C-alpha positions as a printed Julia matrix, in Angstrom:
66×3 Matrix{Float64}:
 -10.88  -4.58   -5.53
  -7.4   -3.3    -5.33
  -4.67  -4.72   -7.84
  -7.46  -5.66  -10.59
  -8.44  -3.88  -13.86
 -11.71  -2.55  -12.37
  -9.71  -0.95   -9.33
  -8.93   2.97   -9.33
 -10.35   5.56  -11.32
 -10.7    4.85  -15.15
  -8.28   7.08  -17.07
  -6.14   7.84  -13.75
  -5.94  11.11  -11.83
  -5.78  14.02  -14.32
  -4.53  16.33  -11.55
  -1.73  13.74  -10.44
   1.05  16.56  -10.68
  -1.13  18.74   -8.09
  -0.54  15.76   -5.6
   2.87  14.69   -6.35
   5.98  15.0    -4.17
   7.73  18.47   -4.56
  11.27  19.4    -3.29
  13.1   22.65   -2.92
  16.41  20.77   -3.53
  18.6   21.69   -6.67
  19.15  17.9    -7.08
  16.75  14.8    -6.41
  17.63  12.4    -3.98
  17.29   9.13   -5.97
  20.46   6.96   -5.08
  20.41   4.78   -2.04
  23.7    4.24   -0.04
  24.33   1.58    2.74
  27.03   1.14    5.19
  27.74  -0.61    8.49
  28.25   1.45   11.78
  28.3    0.21   15.51
  25.09  -0.24   17.46
  26.18   2.86   19.52
  26.44   5.2    16.58
  23.26   3.87   15.06
  21.59   4.94   18.7
  23.01   8.35   18.43
  21.87   9.1    15.03
  18.33   7.92   15.74
  18.0    9.76   18.71
  18.69  13.17   16.55
  15.66  14.92   14.75
  15.97  14.61   11.18
  18.8   12.31   11.2
  18.93  11.42    7.69
  19.25  15.01    6.77
  22.35  15.27    9.4
  24.07  12.22    7.61
  23.71  13.99    4.28
  25.12  17.23    5.49
  28.04  15.28    7.2
  28.99  13.48    4.05
  28.7   16.69    2.2
  30.76  18.61    4.37
  33.34  15.99    4.48
  33.56  15.53    0.59
  34.1   19.38    0.45
  37.23  19.36    2.7
  38.83  16.5     0.64
């Protein structure tokens, strides 16, 4: 049963590093940011493919120009 002491493989997965998440970024994405936007802006963002990366790039571009 999940969540009990007898659940899972005894000793864990010895090859866990082989199955872990990998990224090609120079810096990991560990922080969260929340902001309020209008409903129309949210619709426009959600209609884009890979909208999260679009927002990251837009913020980075704006920070460079400051």
